[in-house]
Tab-separated table of N, CA and C in Angstrom:
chain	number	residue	atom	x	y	z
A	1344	UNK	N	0.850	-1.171	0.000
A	1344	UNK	CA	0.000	0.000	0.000
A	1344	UNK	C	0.898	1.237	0.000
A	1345	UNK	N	0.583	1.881	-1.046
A	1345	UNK	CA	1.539	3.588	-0.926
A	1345	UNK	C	1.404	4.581	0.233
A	1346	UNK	N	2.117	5.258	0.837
A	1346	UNK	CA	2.061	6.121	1.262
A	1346	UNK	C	1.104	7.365	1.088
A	1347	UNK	N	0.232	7.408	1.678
A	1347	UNK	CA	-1.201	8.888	1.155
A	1347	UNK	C	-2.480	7.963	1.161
A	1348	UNK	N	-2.117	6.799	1.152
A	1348	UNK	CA	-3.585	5.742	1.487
A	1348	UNK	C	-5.084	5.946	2.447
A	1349	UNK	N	-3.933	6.403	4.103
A	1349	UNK	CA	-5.068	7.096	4.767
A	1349	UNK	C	-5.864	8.245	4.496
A	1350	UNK	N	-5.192	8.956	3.836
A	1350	UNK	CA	-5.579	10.349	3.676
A	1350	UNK	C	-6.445	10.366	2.286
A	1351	UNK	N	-5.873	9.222	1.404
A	1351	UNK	CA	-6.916	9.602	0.333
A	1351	UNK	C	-8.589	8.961	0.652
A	1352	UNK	N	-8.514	7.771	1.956
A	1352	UNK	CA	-9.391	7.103	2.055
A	1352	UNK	C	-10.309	8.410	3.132
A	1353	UNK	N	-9.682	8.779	3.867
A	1353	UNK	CA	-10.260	9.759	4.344
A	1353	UNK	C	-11.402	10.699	3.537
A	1354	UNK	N	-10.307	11.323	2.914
A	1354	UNK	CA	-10.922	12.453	1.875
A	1354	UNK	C	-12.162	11.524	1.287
A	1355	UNK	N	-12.150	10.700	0.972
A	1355	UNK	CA	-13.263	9.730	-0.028
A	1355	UNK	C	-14.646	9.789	0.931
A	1356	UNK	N	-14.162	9.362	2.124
A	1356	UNK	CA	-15.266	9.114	3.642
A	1356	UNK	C	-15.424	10.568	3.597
A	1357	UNK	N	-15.269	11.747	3.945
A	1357	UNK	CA	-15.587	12.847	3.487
A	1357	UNK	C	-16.384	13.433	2.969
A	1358	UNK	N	-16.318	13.088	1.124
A	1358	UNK	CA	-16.992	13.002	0.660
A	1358	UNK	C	-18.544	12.465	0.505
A	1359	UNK	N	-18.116	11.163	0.750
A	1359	UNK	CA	-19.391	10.096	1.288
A	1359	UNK	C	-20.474	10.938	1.980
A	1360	UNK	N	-19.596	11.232	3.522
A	1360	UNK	CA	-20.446	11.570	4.312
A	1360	UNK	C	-21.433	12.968	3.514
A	1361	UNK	N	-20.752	13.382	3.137
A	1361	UNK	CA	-21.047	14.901	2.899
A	1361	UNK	C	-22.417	15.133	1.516
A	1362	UNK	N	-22.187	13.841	0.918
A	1362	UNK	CA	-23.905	13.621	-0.768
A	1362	UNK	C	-24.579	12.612	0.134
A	1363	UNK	N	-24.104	11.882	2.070
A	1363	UNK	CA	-25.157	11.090	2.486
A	1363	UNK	C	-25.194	9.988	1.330
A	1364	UNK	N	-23.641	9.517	0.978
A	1364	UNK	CA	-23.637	8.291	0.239
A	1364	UNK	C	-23.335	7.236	0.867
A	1365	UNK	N	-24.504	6.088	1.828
A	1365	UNK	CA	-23.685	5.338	2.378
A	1365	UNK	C	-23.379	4.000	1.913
A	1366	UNK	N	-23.653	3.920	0.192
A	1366	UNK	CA	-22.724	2.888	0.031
A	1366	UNK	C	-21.357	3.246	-0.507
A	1367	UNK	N	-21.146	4.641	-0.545
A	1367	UNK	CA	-19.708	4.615	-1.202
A	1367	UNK	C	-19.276	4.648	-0.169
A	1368	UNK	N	-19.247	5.084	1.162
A	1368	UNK	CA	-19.042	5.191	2.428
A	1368	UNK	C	-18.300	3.734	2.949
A	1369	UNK	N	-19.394	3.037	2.847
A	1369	UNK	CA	-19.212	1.406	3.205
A	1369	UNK	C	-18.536	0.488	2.408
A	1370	UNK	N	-18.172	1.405	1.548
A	1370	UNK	CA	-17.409	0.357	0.370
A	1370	UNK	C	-15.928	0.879	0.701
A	1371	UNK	N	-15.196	1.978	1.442
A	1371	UNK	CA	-14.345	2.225	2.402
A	1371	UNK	C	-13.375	1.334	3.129
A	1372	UNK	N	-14.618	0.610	3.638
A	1372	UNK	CA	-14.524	-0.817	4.818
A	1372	UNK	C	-13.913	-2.203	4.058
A	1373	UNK	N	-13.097	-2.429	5.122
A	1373	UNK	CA	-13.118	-3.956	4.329
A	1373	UNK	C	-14.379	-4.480	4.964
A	1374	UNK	N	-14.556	-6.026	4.572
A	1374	UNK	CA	-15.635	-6.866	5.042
A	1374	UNK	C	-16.227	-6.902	6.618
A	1375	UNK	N	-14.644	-7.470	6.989
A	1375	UNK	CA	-15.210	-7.593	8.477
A	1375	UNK	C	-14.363	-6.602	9.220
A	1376	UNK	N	-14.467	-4.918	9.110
A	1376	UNK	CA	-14.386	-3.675	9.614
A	1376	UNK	C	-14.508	-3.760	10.671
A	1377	UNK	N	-14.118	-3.191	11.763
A	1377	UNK	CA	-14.668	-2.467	13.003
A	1377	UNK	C	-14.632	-1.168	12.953
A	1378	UNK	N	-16.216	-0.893	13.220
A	1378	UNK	CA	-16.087	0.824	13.452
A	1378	UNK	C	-16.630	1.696	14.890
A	1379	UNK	N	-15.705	1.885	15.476
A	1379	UNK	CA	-16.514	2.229	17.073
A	1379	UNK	C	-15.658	3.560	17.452
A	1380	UNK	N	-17.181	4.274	18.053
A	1380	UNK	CA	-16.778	5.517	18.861
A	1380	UNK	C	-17.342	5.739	20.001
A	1381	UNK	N	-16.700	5.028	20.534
A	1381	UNK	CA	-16.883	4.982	22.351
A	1381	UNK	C	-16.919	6.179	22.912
A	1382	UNK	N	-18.217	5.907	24.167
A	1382	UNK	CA	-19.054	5.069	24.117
A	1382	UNK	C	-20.131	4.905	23.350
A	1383	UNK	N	-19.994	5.225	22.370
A	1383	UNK	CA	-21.945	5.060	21.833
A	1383	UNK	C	-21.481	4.490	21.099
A	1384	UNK	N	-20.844	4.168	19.560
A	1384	UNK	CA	-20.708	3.354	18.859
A	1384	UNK	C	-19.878	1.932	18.602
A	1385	UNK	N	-20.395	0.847	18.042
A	1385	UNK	CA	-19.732	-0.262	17.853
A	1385	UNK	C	-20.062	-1.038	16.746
A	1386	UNK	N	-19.475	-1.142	15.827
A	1386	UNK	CA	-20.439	-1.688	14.518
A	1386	UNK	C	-19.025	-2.867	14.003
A	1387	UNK	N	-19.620	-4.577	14.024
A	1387	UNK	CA	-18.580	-4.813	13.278
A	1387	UNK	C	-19.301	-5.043	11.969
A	1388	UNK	N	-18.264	-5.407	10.488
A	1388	UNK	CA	-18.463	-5.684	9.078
A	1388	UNK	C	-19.170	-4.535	8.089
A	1389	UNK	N	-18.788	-4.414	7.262
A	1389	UNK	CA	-19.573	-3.611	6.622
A	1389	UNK	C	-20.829	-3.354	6.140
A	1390	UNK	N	-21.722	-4.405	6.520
A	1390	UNK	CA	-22.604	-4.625	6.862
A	1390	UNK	C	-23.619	-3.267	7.221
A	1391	UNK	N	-22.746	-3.657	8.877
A	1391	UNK	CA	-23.561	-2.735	10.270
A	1391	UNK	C	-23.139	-1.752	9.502
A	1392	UNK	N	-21.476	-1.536	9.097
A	1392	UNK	CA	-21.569	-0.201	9.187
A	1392	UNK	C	-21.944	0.634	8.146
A	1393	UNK	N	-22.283	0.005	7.062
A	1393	UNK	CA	-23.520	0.570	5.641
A	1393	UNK	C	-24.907	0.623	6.595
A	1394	UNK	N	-25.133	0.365	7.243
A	1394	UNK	CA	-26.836	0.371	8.043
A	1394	UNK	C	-26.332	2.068	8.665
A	1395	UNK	N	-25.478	2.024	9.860
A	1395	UNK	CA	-25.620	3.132	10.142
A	1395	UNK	C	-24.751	4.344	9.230
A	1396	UNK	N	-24.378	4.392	8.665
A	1396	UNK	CA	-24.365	5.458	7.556
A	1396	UNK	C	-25.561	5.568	7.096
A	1397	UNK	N	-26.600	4.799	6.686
A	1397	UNK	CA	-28.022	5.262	5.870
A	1397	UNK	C	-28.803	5.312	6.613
A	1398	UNK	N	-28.654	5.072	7.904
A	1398	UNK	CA	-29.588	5.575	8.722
A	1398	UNK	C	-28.966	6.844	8.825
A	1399	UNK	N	-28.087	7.540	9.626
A	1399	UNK	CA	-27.530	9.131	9.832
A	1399	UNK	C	-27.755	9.546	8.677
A	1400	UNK	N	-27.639	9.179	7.327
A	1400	UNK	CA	-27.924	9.977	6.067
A	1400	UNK	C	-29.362	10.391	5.890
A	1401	UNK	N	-30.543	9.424	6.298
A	1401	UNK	CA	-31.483	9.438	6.178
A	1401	UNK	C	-31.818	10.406	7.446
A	1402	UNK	N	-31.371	10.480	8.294
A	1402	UNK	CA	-32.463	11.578	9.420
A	1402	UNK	C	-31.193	12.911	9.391
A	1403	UNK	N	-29.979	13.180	8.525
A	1403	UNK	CA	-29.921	14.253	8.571
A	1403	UNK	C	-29.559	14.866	7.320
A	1404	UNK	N	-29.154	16.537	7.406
A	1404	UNK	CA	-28.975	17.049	6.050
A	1404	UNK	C	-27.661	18.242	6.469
A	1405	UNK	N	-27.128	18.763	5.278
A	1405	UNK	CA	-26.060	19.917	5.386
A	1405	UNK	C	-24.885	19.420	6.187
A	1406	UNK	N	-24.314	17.864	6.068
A	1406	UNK	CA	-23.091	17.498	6.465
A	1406	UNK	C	-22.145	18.016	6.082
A	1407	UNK	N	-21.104	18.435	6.713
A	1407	UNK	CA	-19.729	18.232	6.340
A	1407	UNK	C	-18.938	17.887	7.182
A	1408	UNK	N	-17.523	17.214	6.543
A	1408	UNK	CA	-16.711	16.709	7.328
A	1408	UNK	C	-15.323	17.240	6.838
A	1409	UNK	N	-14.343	17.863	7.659
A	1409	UNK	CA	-13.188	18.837	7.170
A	1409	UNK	C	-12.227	17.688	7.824
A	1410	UNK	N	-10.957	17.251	7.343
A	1410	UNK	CA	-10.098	16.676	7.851
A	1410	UNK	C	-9.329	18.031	7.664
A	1411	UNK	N	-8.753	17.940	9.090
A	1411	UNK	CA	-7.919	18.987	9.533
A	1411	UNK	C	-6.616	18.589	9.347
A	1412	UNK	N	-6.125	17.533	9.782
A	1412	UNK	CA	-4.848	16.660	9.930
A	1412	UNK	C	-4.780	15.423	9.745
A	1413	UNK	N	-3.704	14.716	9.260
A	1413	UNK	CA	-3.954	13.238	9.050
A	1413	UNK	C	-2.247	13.204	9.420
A	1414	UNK	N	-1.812	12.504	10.329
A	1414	UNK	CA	-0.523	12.096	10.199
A	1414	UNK	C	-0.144	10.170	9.693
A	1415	UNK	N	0.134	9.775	9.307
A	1415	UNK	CA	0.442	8.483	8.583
A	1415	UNK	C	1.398	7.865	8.762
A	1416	UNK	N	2.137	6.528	9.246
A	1416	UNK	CA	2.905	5.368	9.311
A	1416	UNK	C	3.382	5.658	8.091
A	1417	UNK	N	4.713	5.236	7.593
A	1417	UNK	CA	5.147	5.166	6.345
A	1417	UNK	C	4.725	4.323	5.384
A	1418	UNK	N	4.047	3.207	6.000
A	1418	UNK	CA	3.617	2.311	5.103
A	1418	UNK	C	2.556	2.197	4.704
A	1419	UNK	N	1.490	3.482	5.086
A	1419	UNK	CA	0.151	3.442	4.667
A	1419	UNK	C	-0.805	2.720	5.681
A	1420	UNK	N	-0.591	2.225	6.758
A	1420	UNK	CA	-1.573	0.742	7.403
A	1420	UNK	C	-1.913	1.312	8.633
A	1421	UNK	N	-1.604	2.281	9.341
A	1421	UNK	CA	-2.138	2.830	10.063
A	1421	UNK	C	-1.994	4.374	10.299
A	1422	UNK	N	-3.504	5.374	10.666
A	1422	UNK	CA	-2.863	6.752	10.831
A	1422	UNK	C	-3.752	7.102	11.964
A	1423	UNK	N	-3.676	8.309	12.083
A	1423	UNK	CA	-4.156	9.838	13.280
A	1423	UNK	C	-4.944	10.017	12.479
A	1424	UNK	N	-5.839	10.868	12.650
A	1424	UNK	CA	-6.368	12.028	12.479
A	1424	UNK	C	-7.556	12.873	13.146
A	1425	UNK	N	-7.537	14.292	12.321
A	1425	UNK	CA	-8.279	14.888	13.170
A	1425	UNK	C	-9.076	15.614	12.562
A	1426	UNK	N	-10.231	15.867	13.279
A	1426	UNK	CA	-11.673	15.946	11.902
A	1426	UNK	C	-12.135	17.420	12.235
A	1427	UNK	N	-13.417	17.792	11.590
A	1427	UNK	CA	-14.669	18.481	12.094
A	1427	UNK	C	-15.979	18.088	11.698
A	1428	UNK	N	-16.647	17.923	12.248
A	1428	UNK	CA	-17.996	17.302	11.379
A	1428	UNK	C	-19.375	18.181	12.204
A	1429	UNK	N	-19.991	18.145	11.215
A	1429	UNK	CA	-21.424	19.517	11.394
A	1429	UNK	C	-22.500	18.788	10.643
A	1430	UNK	N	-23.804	18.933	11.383
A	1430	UNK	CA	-24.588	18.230	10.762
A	1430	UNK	C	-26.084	18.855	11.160
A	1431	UNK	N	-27.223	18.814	10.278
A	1431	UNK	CA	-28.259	19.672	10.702
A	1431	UNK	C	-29.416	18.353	10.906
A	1432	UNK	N	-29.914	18.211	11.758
A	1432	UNK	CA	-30.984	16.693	11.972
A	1432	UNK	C	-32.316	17.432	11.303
A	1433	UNK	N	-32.740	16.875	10.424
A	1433	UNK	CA	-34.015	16.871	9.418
A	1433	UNK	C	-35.356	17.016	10.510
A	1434	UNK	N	-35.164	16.000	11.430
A	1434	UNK	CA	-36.677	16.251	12.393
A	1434	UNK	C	-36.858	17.416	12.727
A	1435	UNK	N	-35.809	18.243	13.312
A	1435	UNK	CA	-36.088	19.488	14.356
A	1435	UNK	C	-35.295	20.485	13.558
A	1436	UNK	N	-34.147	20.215	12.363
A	1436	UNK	CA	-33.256	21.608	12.326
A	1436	UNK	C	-32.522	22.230	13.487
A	1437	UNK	N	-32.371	21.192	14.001
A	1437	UNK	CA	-31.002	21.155	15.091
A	1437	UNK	C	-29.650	20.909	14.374
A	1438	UNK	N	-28.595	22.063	14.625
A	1438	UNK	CA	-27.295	22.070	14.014
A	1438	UNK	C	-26.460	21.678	14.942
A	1439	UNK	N	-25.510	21.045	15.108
A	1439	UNK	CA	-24.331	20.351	15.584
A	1439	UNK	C	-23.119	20.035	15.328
A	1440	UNK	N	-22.479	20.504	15.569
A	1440	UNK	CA	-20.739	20.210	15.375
A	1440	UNK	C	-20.015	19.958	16.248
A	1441	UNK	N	-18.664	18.923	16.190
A	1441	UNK	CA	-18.521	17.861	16.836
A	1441	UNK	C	-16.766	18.427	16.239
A	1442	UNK	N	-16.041	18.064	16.906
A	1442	UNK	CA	-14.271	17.878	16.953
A	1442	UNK	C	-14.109	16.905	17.338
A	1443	UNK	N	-13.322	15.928	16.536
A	1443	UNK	CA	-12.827	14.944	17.002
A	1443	UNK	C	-11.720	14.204	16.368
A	1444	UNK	N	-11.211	12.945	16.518
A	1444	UNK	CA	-10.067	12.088	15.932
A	1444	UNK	C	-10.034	10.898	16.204
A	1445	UNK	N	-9.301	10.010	15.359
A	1445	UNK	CA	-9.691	8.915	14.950
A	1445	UNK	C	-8.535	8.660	14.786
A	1446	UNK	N	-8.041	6.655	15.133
A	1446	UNK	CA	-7.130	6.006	14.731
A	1446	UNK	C	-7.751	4.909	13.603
A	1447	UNK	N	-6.897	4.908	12.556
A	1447	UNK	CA	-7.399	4.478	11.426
A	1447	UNK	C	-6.352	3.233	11.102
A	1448	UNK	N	-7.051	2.099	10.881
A	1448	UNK	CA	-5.755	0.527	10.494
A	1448	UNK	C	-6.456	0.571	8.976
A	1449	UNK	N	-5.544	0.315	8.084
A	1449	UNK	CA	-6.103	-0.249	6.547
A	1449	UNK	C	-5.319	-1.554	6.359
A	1450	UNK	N	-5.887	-1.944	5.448
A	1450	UNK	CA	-5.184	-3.210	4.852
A	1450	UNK	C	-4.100	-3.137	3.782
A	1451	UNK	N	-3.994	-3.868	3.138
A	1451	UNK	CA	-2.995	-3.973	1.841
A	1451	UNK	C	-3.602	-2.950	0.556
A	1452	UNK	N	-4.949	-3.471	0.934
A	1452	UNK	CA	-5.715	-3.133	-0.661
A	1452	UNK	C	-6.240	-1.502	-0.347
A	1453	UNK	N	-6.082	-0.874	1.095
A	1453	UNK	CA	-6.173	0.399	1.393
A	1453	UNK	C	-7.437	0.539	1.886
A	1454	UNK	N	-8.481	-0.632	2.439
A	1454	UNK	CA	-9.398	-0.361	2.647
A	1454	UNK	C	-9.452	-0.595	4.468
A	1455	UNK	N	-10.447	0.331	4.777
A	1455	UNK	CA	-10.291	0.572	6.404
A	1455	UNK	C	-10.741	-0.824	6.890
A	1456	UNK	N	-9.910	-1.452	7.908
A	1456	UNK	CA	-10.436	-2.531	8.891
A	1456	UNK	C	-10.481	-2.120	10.252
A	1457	UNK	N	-9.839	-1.215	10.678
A	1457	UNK	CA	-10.297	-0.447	12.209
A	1457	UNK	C	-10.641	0.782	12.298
A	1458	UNK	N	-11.882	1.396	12.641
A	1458	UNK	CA	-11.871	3.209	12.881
A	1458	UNK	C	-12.258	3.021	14.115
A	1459	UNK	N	-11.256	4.136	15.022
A	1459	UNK	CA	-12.117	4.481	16.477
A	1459	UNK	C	-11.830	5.425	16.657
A	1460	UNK	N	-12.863	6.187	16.804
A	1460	UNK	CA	-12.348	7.438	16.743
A	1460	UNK	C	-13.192	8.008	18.172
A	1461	UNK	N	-13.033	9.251	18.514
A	1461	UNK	CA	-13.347	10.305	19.783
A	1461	UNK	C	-13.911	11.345	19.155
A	1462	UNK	N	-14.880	11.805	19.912
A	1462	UNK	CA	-15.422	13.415	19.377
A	1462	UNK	C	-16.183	13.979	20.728
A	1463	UNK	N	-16.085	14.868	20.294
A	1463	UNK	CA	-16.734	16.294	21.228
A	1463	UNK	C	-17.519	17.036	21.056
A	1464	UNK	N	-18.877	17.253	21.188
A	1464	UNK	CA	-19.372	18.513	20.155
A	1464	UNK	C	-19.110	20.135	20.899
A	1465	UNK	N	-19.012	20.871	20.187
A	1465	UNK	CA	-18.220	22.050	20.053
A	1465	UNK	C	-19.496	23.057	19.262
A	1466	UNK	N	-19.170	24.352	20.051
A	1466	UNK	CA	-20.004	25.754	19.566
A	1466	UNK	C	-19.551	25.892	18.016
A	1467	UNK	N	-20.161	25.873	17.073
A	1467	UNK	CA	-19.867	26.578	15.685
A	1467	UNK	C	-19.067	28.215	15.875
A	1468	UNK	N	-18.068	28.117	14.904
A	1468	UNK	CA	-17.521	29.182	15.030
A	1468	UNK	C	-17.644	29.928	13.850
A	1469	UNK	N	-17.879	31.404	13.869
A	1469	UNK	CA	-18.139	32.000	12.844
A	1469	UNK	C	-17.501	32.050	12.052
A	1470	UNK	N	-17.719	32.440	10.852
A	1470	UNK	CA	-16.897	32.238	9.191
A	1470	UNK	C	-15.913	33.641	9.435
């Protein structure tokens, strides 16, 4: 796996999140993925974790997700990083933004088999 692996897989999840695509999202994952953000989340295979991507896609709208930083292993297979993610929930038009970071394992073929990541939600800051 080349070097820029995490970061391009990132940017891709990014994206995903951001058109509420959760099968390009889940296609990210290898098969049997783990994706957990303790405490509330735990999803193994790609499976679960295509379910909850289309569920969060489905009850919200006006995502984005900014990777701020990504630092990377030389060999591509494991990285850092550090996010922002904002999201408006469709029921109520409740806005939310969240800081957080994530340790990321990929495989050979560059596709994620561990995310765990941490977040915080955080006051929006003006433009």
């Amino acid at each position: 796996m080349a070097n820029g692996a995490p970061t391009q897989a990132l940017r891709r999840l990014a994206d995903c999140w951001t058109r509420g695509d959760a099968d390009g999202a889940a296609a990210l994952f290898a098969s049997a993925a783990m994706y957990s953000e303790p405490p509330r989340f735990r999803f193994a295979g790609r499976a679960a974790i295509h379910a909850f991507f289309a569920d969060f896609a489905a009850r919200h709208h006006a995502v984005s997700f900014t990777i701020l930083r990504v630092l990377e292993r030389p060999d591509g297979a494991l990285a850092a990083a550090e996010w922002r993610f904002a999201h408006t929930r469709t029921a109520d038009n409740t806005r939310a933004t969240y800081e957080g970071s994530a340790w990321i394992e990929l495989d050979a073929a560059g596709l994620v088999t561990h995310w765990r990541g941490y977040s915080a939600r955080v006051e929006p800051q003006a433009p």
